[in-house]
CSV table of C-alpha atoms and ligand atoms in Angstrom, one decimal:
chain,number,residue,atom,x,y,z
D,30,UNK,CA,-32.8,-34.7,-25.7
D,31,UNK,CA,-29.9,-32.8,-24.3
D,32,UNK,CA,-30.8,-30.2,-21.8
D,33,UNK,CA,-28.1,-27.8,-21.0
D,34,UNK,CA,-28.1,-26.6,-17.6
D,35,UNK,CA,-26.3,-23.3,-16.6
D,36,UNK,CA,-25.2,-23.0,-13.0
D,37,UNK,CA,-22.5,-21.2,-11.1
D,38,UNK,CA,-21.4,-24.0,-8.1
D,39,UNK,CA,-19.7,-21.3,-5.8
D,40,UNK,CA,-16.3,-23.0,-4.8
D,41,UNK,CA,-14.1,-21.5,-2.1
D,42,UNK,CA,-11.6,-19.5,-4.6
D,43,UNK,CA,-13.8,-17.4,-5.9
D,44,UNK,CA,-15.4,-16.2,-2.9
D,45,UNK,CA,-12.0,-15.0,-2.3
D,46,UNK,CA,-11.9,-11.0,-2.6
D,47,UNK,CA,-10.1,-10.3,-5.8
D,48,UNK,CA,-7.6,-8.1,-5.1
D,49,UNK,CA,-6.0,-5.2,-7.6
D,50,UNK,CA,-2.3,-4.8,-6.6
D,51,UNK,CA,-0.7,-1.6,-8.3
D,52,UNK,CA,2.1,-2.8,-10.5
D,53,UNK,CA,5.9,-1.9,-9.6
D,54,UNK,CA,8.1,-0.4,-12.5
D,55,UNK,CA,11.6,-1.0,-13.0
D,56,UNK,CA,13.1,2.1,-14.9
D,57,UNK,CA,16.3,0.2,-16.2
D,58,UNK,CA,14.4,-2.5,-17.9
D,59,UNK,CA,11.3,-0.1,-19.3
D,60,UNK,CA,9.3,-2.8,-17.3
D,61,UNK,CA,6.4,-3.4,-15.2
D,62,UNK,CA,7.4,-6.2,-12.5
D,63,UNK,CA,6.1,-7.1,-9.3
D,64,UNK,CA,7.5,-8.6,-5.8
D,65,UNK,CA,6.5,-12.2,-5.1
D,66,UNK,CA,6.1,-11.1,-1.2
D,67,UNK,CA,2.5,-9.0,-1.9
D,68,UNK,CA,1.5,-11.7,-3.9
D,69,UNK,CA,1.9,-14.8,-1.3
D,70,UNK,CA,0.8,-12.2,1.7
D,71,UNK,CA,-2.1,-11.5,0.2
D,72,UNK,CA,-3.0,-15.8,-0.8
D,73,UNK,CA,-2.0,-17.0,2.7
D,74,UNK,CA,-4.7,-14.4,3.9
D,75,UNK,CA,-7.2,-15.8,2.0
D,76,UNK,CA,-7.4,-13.2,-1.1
D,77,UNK,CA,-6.6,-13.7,-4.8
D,78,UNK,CA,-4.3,-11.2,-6.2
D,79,UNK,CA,-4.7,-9.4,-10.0
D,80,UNK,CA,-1.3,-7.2,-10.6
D,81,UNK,CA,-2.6,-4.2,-12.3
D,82,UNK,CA,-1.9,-3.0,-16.1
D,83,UNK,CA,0.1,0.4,-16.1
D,84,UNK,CA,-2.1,3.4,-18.9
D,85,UNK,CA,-5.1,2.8,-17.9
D,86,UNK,CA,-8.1,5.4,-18.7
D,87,UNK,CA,-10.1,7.1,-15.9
D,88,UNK,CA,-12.8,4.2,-17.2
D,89,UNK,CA,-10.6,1.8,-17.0
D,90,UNK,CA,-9.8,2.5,-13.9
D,91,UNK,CA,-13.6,2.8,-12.7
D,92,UNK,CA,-14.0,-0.9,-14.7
D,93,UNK,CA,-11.4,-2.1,-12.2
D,94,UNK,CA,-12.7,-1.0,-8.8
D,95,UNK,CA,-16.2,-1.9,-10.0
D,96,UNK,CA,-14.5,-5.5,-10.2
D,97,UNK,CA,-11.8,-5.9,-7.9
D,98,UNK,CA,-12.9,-6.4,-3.6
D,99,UNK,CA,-9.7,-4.1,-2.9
D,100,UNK,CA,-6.7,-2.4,-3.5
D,101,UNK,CA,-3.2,-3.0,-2.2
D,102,UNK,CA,-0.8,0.1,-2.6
D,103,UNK,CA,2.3,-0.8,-2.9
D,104,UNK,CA,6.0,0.0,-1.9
D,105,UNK,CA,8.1,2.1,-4.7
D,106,UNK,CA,10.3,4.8,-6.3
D,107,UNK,CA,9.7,8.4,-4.7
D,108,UNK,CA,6.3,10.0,-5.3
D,109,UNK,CA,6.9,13.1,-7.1
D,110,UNK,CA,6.2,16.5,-5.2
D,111,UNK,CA,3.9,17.9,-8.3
D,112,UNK,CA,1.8,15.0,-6.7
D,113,UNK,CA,1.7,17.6,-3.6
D,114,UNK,CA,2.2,21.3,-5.0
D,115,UNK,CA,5.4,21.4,-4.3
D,116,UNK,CA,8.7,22.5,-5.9
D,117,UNK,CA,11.3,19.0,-6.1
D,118,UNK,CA,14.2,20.0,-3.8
D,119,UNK,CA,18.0,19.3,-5.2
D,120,UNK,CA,19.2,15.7,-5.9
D,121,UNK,CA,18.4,12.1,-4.4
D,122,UNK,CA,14.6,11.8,-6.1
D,123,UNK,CA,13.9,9.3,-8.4
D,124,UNK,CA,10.2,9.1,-9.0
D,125,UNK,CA,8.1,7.4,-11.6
D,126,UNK,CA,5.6,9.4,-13.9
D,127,UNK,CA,3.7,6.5,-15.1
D,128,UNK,CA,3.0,5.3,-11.1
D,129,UNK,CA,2.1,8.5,-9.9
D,130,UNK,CA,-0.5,8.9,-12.5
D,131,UNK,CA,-1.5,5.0,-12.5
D,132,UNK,CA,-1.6,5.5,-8.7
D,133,UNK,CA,-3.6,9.1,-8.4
D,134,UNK,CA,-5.7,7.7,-11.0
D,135,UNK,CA,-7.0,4.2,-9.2
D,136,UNK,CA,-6.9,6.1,-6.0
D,137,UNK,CA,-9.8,8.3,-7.2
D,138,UNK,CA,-11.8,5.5,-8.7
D,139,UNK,CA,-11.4,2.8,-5.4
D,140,UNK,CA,-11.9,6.1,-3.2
D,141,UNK,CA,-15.4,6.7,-5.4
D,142,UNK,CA,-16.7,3.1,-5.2
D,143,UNK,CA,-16.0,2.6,-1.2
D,144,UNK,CA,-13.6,-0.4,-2.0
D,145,UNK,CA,-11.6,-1.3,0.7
D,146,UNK,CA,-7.3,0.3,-0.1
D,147,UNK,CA,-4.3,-1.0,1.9
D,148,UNK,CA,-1.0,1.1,1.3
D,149,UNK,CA,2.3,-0.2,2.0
D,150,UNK,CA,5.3,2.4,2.0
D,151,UNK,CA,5.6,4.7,-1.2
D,152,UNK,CA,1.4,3.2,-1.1
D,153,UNK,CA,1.1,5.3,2.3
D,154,UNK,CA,2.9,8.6,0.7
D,155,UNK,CA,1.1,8.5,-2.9
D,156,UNK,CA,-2.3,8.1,-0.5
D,157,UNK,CA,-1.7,11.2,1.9
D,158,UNK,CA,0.0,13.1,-1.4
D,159,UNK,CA,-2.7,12.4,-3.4
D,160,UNK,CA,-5.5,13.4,-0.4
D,161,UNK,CA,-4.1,16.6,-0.1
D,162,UNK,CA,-1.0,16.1,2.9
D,163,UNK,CA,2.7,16.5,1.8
D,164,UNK,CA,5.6,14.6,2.1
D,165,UNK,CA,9.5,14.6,3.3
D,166,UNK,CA,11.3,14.6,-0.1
D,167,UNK,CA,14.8,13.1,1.1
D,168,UNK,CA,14.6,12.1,5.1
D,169,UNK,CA,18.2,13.0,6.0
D,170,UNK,CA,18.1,16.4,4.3
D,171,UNK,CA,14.5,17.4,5.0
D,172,UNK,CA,14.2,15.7,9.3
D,173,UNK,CA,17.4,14.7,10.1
D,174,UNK,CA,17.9,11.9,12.7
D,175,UNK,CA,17.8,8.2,12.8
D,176,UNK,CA,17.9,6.3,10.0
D,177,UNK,CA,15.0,4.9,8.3
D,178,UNK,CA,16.5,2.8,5.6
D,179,UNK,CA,18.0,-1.0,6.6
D,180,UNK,CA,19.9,-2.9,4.7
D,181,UNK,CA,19.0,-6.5,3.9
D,182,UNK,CA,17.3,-9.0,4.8
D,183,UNK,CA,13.9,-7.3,5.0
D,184,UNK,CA,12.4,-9.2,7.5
D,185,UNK,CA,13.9,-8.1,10.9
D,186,UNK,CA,12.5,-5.6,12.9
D,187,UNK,CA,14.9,-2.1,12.5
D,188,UNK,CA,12.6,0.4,14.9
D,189,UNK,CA,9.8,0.4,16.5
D,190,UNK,CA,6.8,2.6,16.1
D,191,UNK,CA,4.3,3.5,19.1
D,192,UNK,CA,0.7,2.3,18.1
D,193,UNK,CA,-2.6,4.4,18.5
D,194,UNK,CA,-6.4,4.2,18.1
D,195,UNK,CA,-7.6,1.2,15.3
D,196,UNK,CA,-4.1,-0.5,15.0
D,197,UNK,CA,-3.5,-0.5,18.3
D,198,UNK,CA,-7.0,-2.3,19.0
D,199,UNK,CA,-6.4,-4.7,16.5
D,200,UNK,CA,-3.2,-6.1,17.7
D,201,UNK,CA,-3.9,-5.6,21.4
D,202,UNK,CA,-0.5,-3.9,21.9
D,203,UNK,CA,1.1,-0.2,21.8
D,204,UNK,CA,4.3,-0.5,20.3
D,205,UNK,CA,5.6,-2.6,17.5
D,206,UNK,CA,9.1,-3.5,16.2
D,207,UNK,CA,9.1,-3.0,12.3
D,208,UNK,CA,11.3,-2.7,9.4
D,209,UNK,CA,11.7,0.8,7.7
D,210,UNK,CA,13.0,0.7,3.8
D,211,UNK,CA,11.7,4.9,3.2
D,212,UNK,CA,13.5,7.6,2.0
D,213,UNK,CA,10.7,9.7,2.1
D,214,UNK,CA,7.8,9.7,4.9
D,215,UNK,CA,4.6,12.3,5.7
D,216,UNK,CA,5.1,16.0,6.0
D,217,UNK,CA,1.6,17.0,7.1
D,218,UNK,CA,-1.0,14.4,7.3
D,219,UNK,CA,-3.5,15.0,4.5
D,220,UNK,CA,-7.1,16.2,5.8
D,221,UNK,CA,-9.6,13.1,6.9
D,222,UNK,CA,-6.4,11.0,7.8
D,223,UNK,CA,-5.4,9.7,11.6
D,224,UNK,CA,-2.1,8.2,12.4
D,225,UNK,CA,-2.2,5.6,13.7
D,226,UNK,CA,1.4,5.0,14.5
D,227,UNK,CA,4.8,7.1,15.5
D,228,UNK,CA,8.4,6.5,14.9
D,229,UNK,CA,10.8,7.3,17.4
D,230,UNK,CA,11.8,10.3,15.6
D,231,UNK,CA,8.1,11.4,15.3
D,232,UNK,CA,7.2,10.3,12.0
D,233,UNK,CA,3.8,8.8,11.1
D,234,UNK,CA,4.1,5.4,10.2
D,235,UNK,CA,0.6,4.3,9.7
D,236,UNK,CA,-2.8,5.9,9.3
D,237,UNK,CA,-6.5,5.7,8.6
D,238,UNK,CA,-9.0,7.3,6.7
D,239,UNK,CA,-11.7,6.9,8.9
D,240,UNK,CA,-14.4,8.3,6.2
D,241,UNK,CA,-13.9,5.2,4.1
D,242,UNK,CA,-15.2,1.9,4.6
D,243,UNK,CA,-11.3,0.6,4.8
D,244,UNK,CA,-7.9,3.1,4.1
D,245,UNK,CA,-5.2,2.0,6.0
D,246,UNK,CA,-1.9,2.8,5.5
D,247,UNK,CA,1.6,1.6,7.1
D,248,UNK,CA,5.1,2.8,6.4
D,249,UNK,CA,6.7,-0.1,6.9
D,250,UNK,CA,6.7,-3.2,5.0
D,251,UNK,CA,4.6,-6.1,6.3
D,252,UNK,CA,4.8,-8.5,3.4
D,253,UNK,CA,8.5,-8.7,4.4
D,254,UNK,CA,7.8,-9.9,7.5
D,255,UNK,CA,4.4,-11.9,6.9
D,256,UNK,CA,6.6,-15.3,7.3
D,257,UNK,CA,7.8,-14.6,10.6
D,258,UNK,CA,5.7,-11.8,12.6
D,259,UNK,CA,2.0,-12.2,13.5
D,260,UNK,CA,1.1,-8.3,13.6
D,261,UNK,CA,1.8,-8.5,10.1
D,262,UNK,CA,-0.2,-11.6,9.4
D,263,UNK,CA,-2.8,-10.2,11.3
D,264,UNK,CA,-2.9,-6.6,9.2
D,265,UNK,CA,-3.1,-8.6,6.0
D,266,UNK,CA,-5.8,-10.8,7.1
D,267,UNK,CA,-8.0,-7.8,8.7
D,268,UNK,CA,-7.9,-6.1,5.2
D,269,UNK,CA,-8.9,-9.4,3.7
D,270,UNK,CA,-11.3,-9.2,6.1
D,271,UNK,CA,-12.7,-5.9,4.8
D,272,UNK,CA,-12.2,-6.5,1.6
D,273,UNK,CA,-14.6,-10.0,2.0
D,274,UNK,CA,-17.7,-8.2,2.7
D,275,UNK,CA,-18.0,-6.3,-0.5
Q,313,MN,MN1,10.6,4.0,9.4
């Protein structure tokens, strides 16, 4: 007689946090796409990554960080100032509807269930927008002064930033040469958030939440430079770390 046995043999991938990554949108092609960088950072650190549907419901959104192990904001179009309260100043935005409500929405839902939230870039400004801070609409017109926006490639170091309390224990150093692709960057820093690292021009470049189990946040983009710098291999791999003991 056949006996059917059911068993779950734990294998190595999936004891890998499953993490949601929230979907890029390109607004020539009507499409949602995504950058092969946050993909492979977030595999070489030992995570499995699950690009996000855009029109999702608020239960949707619950279903997904009842699931996922954590959530990786990423880098994008401008975050729109309703976002903040504020009035959009003249020229240079472009902003995505659908990602700031996709965003705001997830937000809320990975905030509710404690799961562990990396942003990266526009991730950082839709995070401080959405907890209540605001944001520099157009950095040349709003805090004139060095430029914040290379050129390619991506993955050399443009400024440095000046590091501070939980970054600055986790890499064992104080300043940090990074890459800076912004146009816009925090205003005021939203209540419950500390920086955790300065531009040269005296913009926050990374923060914490320190309420939540993990909310970090850096302005600059690390899966650019996961290949060839190991502050950046070590940020990825400290939210992996986080994100492992759901
Ligand atoms: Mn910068």
């Amino acid at each position: 007689m056949m006996k059917t046995t059911q068993c779950s043999i734990p294998t190595k991938e999936n004891e890998r946090p499953l993490i949601a990554v929230l979907p890029l949108w390109d607004l020539e092609r009507n499409s949602l796409w995504m950058l092969s960088e946050y993909m492979s950072a977030i595999q070489a650190s030992g995570g499995t990554p699950l690009v996000l549907p855009f029109d999702i419901s608020a239960h949707e959104a619950e279903r997904f960080a009842r699931l996922c192990d954590g959530f990786l904001f990423t880098g994008g179009q401008d975050v729109h100032p309703s976002v903040y309260g504020a009035q959009e100043i003249p020229g240079g935005l472009v902003t995505c509807p659908k990602r700031d409500y996709l965003e705001t929405t997830v937000l809320q839902a990975a905030l509710a269930a404690d799961k562990p939230i990396l942003g990266i870039c526009r991730g950082l400004q839709l995070i401080n927008a959405a907890l209540g801070g605001s944001l520099y609409q157009d950095i040349p017109t709003e805090h004139p002064g060095p430029v914040h926006r290379q050129g390619k490639p991506y993955d050399v170091p443009f400024h440095t930033v000046t590091l501070e309390g939980s970054l600055a224990d986790l890499l064992g150093q104080k300043t940090l040469p990074v890459n800076s692709l912004h146009h816009q960057a925090v205003k005021t820093l939203a209540p419950g958030l500390v920086p955790m690292a300065f531009s040269p021009d005296g913009l926050v470049e990374a923060f914490e939440r320190p309420a939540s189990r993990f909310l970090w946040a850096v302005q600059w983009h690390p899966e650019y430079l996961f290949k060839v710098d190991a502050s950046s291999r070590m940020l990825f791999r400290h939210f992996m770390d986080s994100c492992a003991k759901s």
